[in-house]
PDB file of C-alpha atoms in Angstrom:
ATOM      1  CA  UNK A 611      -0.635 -21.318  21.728  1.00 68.00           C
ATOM      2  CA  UNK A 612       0.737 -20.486  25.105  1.00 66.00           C
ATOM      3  CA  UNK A 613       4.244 -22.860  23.957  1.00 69.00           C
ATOM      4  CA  UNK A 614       4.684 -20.682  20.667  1.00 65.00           C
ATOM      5  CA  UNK A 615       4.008 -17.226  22.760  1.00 52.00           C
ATOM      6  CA  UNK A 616       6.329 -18.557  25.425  1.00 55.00           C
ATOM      7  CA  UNK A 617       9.030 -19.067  22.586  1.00 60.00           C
ATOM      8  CA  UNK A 618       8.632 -16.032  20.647  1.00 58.00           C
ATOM      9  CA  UNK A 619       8.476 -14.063  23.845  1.00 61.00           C
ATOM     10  CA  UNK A 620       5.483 -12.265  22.313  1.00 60.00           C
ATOM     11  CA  UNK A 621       1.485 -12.041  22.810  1.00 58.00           C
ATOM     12  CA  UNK A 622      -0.326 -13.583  20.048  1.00 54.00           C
ATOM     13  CA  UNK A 623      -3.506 -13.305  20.915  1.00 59.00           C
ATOM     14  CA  UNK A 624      -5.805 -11.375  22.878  1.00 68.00           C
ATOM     15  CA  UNK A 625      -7.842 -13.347  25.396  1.00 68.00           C
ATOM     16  CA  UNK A 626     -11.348 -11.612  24.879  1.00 76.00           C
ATOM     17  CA  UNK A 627     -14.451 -13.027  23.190  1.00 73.00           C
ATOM     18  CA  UNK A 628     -14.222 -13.497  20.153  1.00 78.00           C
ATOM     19  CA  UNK A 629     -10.398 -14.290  20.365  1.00 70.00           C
ATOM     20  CA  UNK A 630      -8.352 -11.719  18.462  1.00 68.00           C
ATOM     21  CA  UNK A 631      -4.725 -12.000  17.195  1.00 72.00           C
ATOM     22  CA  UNK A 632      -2.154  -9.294  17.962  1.00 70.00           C
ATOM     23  CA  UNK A 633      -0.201  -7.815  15.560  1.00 68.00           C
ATOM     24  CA  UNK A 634       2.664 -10.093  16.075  1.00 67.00           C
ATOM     25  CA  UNK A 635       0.012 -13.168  15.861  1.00 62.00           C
ATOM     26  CA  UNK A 636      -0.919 -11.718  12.982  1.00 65.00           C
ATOM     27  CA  UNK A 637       2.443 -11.798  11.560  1.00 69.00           C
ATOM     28  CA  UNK A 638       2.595 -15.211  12.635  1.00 64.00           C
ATOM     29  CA  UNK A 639      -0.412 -16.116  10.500  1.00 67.00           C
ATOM     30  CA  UNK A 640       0.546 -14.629   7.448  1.00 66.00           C
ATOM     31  CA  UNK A 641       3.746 -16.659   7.775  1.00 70.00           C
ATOM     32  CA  UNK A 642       1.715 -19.851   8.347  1.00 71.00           C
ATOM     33  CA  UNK A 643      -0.323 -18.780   5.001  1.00 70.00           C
ATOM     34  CA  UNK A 644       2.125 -17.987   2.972  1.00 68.00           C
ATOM     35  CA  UNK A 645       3.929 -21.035   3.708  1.00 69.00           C
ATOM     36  CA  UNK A 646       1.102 -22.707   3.104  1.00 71.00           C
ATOM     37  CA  UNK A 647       0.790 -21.527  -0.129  1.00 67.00           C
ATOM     38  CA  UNK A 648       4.276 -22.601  -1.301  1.00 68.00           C
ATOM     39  CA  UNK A 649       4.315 -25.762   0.148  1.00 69.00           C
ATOM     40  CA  UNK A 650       0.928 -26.071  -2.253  1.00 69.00           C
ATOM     41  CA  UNK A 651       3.245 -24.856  -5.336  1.00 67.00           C
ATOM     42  CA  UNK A 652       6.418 -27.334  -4.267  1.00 66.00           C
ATOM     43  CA  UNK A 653       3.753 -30.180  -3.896  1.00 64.00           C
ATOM     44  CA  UNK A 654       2.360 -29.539  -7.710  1.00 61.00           C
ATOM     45  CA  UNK A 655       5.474 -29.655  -9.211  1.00 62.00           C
ATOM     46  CA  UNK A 656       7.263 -32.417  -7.374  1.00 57.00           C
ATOM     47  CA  UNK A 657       4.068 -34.209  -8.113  1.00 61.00           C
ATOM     48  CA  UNK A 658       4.004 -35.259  -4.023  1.00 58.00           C
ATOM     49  CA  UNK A 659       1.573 -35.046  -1.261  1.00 57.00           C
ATOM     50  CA  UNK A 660      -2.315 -35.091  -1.386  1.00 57.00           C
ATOM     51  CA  UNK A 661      -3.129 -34.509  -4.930  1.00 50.00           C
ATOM     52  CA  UNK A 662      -6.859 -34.255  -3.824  1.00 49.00           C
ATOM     53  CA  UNK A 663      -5.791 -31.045  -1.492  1.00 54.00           C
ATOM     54  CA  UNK A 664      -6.602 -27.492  -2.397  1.00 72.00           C
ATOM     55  CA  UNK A 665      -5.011 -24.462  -1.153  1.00 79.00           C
ATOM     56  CA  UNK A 666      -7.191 -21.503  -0.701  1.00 84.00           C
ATOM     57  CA  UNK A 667      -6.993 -18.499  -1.971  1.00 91.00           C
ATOM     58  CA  UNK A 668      -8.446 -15.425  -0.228  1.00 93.00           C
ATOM     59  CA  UNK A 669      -8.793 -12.196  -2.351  1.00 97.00           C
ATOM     60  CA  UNK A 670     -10.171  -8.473  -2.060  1.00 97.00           C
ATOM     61  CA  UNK A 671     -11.484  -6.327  -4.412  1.00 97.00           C
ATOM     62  CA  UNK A 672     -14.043  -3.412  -4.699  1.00 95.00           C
ATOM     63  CA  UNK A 673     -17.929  -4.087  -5.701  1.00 95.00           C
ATOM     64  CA  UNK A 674     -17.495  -2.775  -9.060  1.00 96.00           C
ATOM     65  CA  UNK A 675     -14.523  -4.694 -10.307  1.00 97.00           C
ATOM     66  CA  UNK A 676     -16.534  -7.845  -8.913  1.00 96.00           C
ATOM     67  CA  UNK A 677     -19.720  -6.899 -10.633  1.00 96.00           C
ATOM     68  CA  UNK A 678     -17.874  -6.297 -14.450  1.00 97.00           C
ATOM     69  CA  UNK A 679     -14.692  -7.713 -15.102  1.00 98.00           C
ATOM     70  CA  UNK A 680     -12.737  -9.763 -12.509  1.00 98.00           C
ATOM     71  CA  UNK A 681     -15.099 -12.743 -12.029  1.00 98.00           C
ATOM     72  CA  UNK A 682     -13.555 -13.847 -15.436  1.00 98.00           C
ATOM     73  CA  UNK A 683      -9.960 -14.092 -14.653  1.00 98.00           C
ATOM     74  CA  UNK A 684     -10.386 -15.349 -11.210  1.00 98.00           C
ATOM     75  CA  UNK A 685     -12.545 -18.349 -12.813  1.00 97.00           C
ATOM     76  CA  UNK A 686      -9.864 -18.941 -15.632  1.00 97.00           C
ATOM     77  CA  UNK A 687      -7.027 -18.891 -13.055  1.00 96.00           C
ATOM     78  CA  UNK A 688      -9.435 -21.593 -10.350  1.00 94.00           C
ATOM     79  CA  UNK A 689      -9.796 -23.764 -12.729  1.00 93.00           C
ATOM     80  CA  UNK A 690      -6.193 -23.741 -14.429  1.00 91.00           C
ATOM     81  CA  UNK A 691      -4.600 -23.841 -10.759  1.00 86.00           C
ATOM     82  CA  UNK A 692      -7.230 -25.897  -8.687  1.00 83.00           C
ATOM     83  CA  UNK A 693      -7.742 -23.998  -5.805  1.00 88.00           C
ATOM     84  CA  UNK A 694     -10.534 -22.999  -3.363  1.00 91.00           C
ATOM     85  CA  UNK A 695     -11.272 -19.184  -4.373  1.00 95.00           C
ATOM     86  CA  UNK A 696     -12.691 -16.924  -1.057  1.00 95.00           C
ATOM     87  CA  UNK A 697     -13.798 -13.114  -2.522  1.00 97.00           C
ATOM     88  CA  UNK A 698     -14.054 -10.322   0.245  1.00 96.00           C
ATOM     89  CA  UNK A 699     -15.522  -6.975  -1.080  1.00 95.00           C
ATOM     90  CA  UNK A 700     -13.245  -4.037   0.913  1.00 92.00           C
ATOM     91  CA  UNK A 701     -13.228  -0.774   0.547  1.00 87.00           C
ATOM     92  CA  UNK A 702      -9.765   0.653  -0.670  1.00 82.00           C
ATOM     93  CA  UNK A 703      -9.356   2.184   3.353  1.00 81.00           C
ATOM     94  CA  UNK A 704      -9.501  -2.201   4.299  1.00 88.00           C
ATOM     95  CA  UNK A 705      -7.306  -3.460   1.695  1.00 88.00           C
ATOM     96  CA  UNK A 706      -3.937  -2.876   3.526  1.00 87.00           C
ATOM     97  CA  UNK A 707      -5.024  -3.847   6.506  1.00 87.00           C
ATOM     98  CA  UNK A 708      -6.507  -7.617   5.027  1.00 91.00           C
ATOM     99  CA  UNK A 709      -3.029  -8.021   3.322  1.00 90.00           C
ATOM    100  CA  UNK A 710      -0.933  -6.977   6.535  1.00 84.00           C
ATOM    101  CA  UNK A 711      -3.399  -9.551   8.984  1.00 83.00           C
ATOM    102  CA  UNK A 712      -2.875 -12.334   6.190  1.00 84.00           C
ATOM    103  CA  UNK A 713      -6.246 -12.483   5.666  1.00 89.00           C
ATOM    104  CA  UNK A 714      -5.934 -12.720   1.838  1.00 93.00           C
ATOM    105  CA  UNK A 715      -2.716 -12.957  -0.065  1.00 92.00           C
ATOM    106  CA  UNK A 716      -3.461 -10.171  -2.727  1.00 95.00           C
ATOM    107  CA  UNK A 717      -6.140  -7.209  -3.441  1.00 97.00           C
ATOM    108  CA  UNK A 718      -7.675  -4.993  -6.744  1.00 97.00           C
ATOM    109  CA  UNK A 719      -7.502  -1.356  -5.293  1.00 94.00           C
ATOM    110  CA  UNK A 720      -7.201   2.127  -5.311  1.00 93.00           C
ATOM    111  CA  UNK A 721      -4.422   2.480  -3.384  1.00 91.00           C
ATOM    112  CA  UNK A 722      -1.270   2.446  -4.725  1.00 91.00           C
ATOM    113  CA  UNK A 723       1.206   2.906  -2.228  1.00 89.00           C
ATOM    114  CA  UNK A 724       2.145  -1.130  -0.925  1.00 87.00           C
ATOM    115  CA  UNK A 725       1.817  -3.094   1.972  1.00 87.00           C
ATOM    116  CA  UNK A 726       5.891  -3.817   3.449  1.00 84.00           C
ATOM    117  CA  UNK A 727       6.030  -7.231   1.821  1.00 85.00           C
ATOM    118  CA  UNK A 728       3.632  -6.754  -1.015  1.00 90.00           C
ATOM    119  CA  UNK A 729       4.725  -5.369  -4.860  1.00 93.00           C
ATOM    120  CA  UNK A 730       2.299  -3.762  -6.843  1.00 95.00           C
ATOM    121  CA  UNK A 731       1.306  -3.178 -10.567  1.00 95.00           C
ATOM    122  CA  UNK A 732      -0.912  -0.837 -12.594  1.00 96.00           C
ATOM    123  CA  UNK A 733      -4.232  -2.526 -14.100  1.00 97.00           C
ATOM    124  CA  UNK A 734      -5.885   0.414 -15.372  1.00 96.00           C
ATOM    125  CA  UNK A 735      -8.488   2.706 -14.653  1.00 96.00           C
ATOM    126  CA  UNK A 736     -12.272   1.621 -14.025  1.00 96.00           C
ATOM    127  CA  UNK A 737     -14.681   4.077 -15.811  1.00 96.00           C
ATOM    128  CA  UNK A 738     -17.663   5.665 -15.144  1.00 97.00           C
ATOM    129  CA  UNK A 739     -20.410   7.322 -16.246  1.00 96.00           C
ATOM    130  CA  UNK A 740     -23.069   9.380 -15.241  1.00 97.00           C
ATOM    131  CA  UNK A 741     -26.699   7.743 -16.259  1.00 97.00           C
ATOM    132  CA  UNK A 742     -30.001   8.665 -15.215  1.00 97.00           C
ATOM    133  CA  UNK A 743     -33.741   7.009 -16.497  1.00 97.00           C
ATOM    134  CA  UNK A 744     -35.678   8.751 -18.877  1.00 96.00           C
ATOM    135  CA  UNK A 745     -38.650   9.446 -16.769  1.00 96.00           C
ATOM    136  CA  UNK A 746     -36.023  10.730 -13.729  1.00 96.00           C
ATOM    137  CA  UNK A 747     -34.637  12.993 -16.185  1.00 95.00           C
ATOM    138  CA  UNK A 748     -37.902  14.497 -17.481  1.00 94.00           C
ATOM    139  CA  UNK A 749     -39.458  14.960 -13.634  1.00 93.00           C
ATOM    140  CA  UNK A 750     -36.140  15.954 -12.016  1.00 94.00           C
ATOM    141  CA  UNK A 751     -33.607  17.365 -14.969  1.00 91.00           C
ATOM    142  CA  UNK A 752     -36.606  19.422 -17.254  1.00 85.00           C
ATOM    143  CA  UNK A 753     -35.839  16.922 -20.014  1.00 71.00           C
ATOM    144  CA  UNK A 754     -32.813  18.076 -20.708  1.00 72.00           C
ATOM    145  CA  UNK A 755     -29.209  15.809 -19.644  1.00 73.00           C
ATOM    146  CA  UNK A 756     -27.338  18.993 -19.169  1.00 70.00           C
ATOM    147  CA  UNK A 757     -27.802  18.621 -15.718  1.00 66.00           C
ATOM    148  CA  UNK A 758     -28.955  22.438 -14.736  1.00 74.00           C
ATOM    149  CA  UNK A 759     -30.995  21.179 -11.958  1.00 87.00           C
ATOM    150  CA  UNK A 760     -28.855  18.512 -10.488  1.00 93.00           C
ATOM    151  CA  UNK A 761     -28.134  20.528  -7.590  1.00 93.00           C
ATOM    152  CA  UNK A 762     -31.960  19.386  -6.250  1.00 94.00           C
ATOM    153  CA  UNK A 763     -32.084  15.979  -7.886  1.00 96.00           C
ATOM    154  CA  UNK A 764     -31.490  13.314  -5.718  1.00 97.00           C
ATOM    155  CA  UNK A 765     -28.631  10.959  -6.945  1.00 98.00           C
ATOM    156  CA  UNK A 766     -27.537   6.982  -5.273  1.00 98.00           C
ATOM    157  CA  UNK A 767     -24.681   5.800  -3.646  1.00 98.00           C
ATOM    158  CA  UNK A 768     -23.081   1.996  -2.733  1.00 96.00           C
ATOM    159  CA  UNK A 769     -22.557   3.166   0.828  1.00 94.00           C
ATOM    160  CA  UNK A 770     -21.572   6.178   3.019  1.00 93.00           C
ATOM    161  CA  UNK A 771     -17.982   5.661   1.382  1.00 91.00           C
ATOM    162  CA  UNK A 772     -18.981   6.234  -2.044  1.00 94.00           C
ATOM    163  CA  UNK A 773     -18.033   9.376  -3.221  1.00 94.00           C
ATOM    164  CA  UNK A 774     -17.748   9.139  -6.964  1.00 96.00           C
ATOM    165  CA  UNK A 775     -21.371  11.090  -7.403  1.00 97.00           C
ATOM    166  CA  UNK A 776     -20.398  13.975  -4.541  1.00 96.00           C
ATOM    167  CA  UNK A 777     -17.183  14.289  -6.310  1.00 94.00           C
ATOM    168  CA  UNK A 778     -18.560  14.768  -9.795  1.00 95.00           C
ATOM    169  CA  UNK A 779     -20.982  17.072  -8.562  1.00 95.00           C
ATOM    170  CA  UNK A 780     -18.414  19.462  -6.704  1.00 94.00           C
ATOM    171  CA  UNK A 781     -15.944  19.354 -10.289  1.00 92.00           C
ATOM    172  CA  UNK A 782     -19.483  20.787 -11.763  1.00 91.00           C
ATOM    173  CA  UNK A 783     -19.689  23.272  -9.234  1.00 92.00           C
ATOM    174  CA  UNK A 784     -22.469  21.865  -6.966  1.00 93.00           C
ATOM    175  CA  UNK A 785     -22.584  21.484  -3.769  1.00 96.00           C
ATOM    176  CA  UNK A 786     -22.952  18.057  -2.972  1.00 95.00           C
ATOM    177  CA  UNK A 787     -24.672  18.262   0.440  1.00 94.00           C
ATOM    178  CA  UNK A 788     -27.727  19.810  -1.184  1.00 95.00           C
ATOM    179  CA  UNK A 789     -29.712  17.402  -3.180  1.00 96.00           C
ATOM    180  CA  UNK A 790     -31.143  13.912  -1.544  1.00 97.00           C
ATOM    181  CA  UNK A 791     -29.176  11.021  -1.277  1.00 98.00           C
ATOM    182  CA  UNK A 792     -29.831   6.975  -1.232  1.00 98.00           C
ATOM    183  CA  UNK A 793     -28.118   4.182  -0.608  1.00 98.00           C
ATOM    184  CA  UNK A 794     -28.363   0.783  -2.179  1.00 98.00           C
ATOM    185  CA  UNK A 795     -25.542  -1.448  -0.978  1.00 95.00           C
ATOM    186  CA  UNK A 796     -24.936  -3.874  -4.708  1.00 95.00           C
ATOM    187  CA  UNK A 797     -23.589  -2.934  -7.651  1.00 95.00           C
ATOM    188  CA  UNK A 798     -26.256  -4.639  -9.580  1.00 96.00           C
ATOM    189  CA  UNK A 799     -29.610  -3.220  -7.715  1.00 98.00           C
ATOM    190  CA  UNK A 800     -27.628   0.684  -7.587  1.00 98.00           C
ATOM    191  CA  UNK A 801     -28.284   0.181 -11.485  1.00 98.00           C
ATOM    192  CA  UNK A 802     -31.634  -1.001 -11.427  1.00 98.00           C
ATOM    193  CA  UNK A 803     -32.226   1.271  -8.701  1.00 98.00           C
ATOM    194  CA  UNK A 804     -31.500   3.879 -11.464  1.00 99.00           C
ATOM    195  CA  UNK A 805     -33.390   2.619 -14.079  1.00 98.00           C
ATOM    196  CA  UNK A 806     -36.131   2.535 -12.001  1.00 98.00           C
ATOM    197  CA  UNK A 807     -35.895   6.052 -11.230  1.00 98.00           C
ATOM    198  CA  UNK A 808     -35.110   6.718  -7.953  1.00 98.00           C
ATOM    199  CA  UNK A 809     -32.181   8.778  -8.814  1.00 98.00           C
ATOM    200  CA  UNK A 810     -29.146   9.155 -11.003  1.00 98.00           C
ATOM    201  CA  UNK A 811     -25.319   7.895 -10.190  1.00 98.00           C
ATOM    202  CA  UNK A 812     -22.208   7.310 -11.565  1.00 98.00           C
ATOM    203  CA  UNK A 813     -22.348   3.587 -13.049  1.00 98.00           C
ATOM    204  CA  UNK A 814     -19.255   1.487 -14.405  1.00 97.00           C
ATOM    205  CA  UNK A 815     -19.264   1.978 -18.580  1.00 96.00           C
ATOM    206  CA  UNK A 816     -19.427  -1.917 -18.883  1.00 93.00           C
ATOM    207  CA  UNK A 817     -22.659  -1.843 -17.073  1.00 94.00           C
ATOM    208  CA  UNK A 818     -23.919   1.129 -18.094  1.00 94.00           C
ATOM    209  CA  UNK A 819     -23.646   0.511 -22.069  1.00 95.00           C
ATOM    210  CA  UNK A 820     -26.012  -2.272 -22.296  1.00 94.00           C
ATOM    211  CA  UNK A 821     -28.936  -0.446 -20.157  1.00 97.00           C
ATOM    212  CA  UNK A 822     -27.839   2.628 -22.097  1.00 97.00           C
ATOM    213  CA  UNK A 823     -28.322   0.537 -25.463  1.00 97.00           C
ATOM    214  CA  UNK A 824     -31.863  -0.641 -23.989  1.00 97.00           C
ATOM    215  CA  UNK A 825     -32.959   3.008 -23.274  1.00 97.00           C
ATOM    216  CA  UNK A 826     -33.554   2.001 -19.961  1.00 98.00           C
ATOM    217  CA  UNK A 827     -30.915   4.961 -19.028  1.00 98.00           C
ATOM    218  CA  UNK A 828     -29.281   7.922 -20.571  1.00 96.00           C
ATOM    219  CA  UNK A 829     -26.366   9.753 -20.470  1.00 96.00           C
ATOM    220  CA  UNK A 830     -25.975  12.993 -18.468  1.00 95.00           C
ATOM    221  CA  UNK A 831     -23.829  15.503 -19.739  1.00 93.00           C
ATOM    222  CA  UNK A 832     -20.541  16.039 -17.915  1.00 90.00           C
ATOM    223  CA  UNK A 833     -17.267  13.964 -17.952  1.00 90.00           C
ATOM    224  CA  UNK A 834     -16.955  10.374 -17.184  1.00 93.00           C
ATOM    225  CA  UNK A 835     -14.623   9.652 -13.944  1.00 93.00           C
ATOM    226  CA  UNK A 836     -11.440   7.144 -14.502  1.00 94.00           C
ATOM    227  CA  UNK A 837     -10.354   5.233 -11.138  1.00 94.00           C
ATOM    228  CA  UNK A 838      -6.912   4.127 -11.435  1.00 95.00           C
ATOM    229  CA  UNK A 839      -6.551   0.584  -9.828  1.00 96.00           C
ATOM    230  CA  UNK A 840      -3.952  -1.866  -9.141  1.00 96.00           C
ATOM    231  CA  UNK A 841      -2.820  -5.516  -8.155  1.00 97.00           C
ATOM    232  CA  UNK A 842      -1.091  -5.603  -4.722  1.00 96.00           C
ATOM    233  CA  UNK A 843       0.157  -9.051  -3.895  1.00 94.00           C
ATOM    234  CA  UNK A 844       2.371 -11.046  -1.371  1.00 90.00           C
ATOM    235  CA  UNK A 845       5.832 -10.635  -2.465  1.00 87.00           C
ATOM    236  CA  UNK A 846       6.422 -14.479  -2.975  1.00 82.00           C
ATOM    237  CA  UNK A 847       6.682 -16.447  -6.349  1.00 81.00           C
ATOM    238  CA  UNK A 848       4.571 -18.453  -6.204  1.00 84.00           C
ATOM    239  CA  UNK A 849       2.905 -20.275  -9.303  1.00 86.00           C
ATOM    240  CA  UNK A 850      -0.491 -20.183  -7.683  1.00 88.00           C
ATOM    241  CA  UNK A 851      -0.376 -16.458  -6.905  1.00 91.00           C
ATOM    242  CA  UNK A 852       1.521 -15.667 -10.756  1.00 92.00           C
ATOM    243  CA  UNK A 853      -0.749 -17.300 -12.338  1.00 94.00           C
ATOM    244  CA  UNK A 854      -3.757 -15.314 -10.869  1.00 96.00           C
ATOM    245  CA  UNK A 855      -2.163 -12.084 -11.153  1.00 97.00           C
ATOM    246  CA  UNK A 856      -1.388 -13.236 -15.017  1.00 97.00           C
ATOM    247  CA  UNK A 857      -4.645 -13.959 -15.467  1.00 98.00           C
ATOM    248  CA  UNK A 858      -6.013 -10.674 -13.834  1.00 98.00           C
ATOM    249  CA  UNK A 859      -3.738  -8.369 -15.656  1.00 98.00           C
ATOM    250  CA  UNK A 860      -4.559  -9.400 -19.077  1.00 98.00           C
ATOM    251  CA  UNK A 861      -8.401  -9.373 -18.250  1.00 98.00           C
ATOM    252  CA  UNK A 862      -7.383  -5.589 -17.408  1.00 98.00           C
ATOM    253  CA  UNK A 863      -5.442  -5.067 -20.444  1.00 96.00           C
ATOM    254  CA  UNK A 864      -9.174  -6.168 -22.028  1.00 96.00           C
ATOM    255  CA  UNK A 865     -11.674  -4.845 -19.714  1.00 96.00           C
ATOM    256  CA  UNK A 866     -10.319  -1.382 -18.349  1.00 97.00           C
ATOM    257  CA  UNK A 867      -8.920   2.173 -19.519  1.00 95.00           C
ATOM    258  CA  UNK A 868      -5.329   2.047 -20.206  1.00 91.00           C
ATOM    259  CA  UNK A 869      -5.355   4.948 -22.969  1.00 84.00           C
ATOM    260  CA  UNK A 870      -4.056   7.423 -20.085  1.00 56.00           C
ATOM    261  CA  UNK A 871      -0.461   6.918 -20.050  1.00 45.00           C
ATOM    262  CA  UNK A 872       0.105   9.139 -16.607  1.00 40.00           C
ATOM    263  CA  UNK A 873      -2.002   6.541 -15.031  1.00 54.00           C
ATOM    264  CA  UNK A 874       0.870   3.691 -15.170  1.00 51.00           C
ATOM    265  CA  UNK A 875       3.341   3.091 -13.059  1.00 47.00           C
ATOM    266  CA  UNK A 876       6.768   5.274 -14.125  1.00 40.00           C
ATOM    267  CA  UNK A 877       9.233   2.278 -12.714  1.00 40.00           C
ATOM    268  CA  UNK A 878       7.690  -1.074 -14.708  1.00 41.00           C
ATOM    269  CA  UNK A 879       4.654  -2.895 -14.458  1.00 41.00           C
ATOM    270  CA  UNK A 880       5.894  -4.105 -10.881  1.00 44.00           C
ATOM    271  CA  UNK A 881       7.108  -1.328  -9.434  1.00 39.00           C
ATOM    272  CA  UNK A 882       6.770  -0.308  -5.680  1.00 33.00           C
ATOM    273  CA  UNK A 883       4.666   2.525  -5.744  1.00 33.00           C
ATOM    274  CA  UNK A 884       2.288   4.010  -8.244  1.00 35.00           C
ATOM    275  CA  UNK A 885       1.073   6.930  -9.196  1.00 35.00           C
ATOM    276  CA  UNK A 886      -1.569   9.056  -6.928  1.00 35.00           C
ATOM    277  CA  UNK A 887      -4.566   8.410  -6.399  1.00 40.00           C
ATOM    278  CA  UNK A 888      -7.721  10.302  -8.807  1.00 51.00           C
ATOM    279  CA  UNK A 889     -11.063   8.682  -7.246  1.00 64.00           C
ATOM    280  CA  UNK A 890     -11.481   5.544  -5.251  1.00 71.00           C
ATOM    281  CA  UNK A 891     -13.887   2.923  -6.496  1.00 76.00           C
ATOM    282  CA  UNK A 892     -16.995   1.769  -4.501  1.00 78.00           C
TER     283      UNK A 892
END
């Protein structure tokens, strides 16, 4: 390490404990990954090398695309491309900073302005609506979904970040500081969390539908809330890295809201930057 900063005539790391890189040894390790990664693709089509080695593959997305549609394509595109798959859950706020540090190659987010050296493309929008249990609804609501008492029911977030239910309240005209708030941590237990009772929150359609179906929630009255997201990946072409992001956007195509047309990029599906931001997804 001390050869390569004496070369660059740059600080790579910085000596504390743990050992952290710099920004320009973080530059230096997204180099070393992505030319990793197309050695990997050279090596699969020359047919050379260690046929037995796998590249991995680190990715970030948001809880809810993990929890309803983008487990599919990532196992489609593992399987087709043989590689070792690492998932980080980020907030939108940690995406850009993962992709600049090299710490994964490409991200599902909110944000749609890209990292220098990344392109970016329009998935769709993730939807969401607001669901409540029956019994919450009769103790809390007056057994009605029109919400007139919302401003003193108590409602559940993911985390501190999560502001889908604070927003939706304040578009309603409710100040979202005054009724009680929880936080469970997993897509999966916030629903159950709500069917359970323990308050209402905004809930991804594709999860909400079936427990909807069930009657283990219902619908509150009010409009659903569309997050636009996107695929922001290392400017490289790469098979590996196409072939995931083929995969992922025609899972989207499937899976997620397309039917508002402002939502998509103006400048091609892999433009540069997208279109601004409505709500950010947990």
């Amino acid at each position: 390490m001390k050869l390569m900063e004496e070369q660059l005539g740059r600080v790579l790391i910085v000596r504390s404990r743990p050992v952290r890189p710099t920004e320009a040894g973080e530059a230096v390790v997204r180099l070393s990954r992505q030319i990793s990664l197309l050695e990997q693709d050279a090596a699969a089509e020359l047919r050379v090398g260690d046929t037995h080695a796998q590249l991995r593959v680190s990715l970030a997305a948001d809880a809810d695309s993990l929890a309803t549609w983008l487990l599919d394509p990532l196992t489609h595109a593992a399987s087709a491309h043989a590689f070792e798959l690492e998932l980080l859950r980020a907030d939108p706020s940690e995406t850009a900073r993962l992709l600049e540090s090299g710490r994964v190659m490409a991200v599902v987010t909110s944000e749609n302005s890209p990292v220098a050296g990344c392109e970016i493309s329009w998935l769709g929008a993730l939807r969401y609506e607001p669901v409540a249990s029956p019994v919450f609804v009769s103790e809390w609501l007056g057994d009605t979904v029109g919400g007139e008492h919302l401003d003193s029911a108590p409602f559940v977030s993911f985390d501190r970040d999560d502001e889908l239910q604070s927003r939706w309240l304040a578009q309603r005209g409710i100040e979202p500081r005054l009724p009680p708030r929880h936080f469970v941590p997993s897509a999966h237990d916030l629903l159950r969390s709500v069917e359970l009772g323990l308050g209402w929150a905004m809930v991804p359609t594709a999860q909400a539908s079936a427990a909807i179906a069930a009657g283990r929630v219902v619908r509150l009255d009010g409009p659903p809330v569309r997050v636009p997201l996107y695929w922001q990946q290392w400017s490289l072409r790469s098979q590996i890295l196409d072939g995931i992001r083929a995969e992922v956007e025609g899972e989207a195509r499937r899976a997620l809201d397309r039917s508002t047309a402002s939502l998509a990029p103006s400048s091609g599906p892999h433009q540069r930057r997208g279109s601004p931001e409505l709500q950010r997804p947990r």
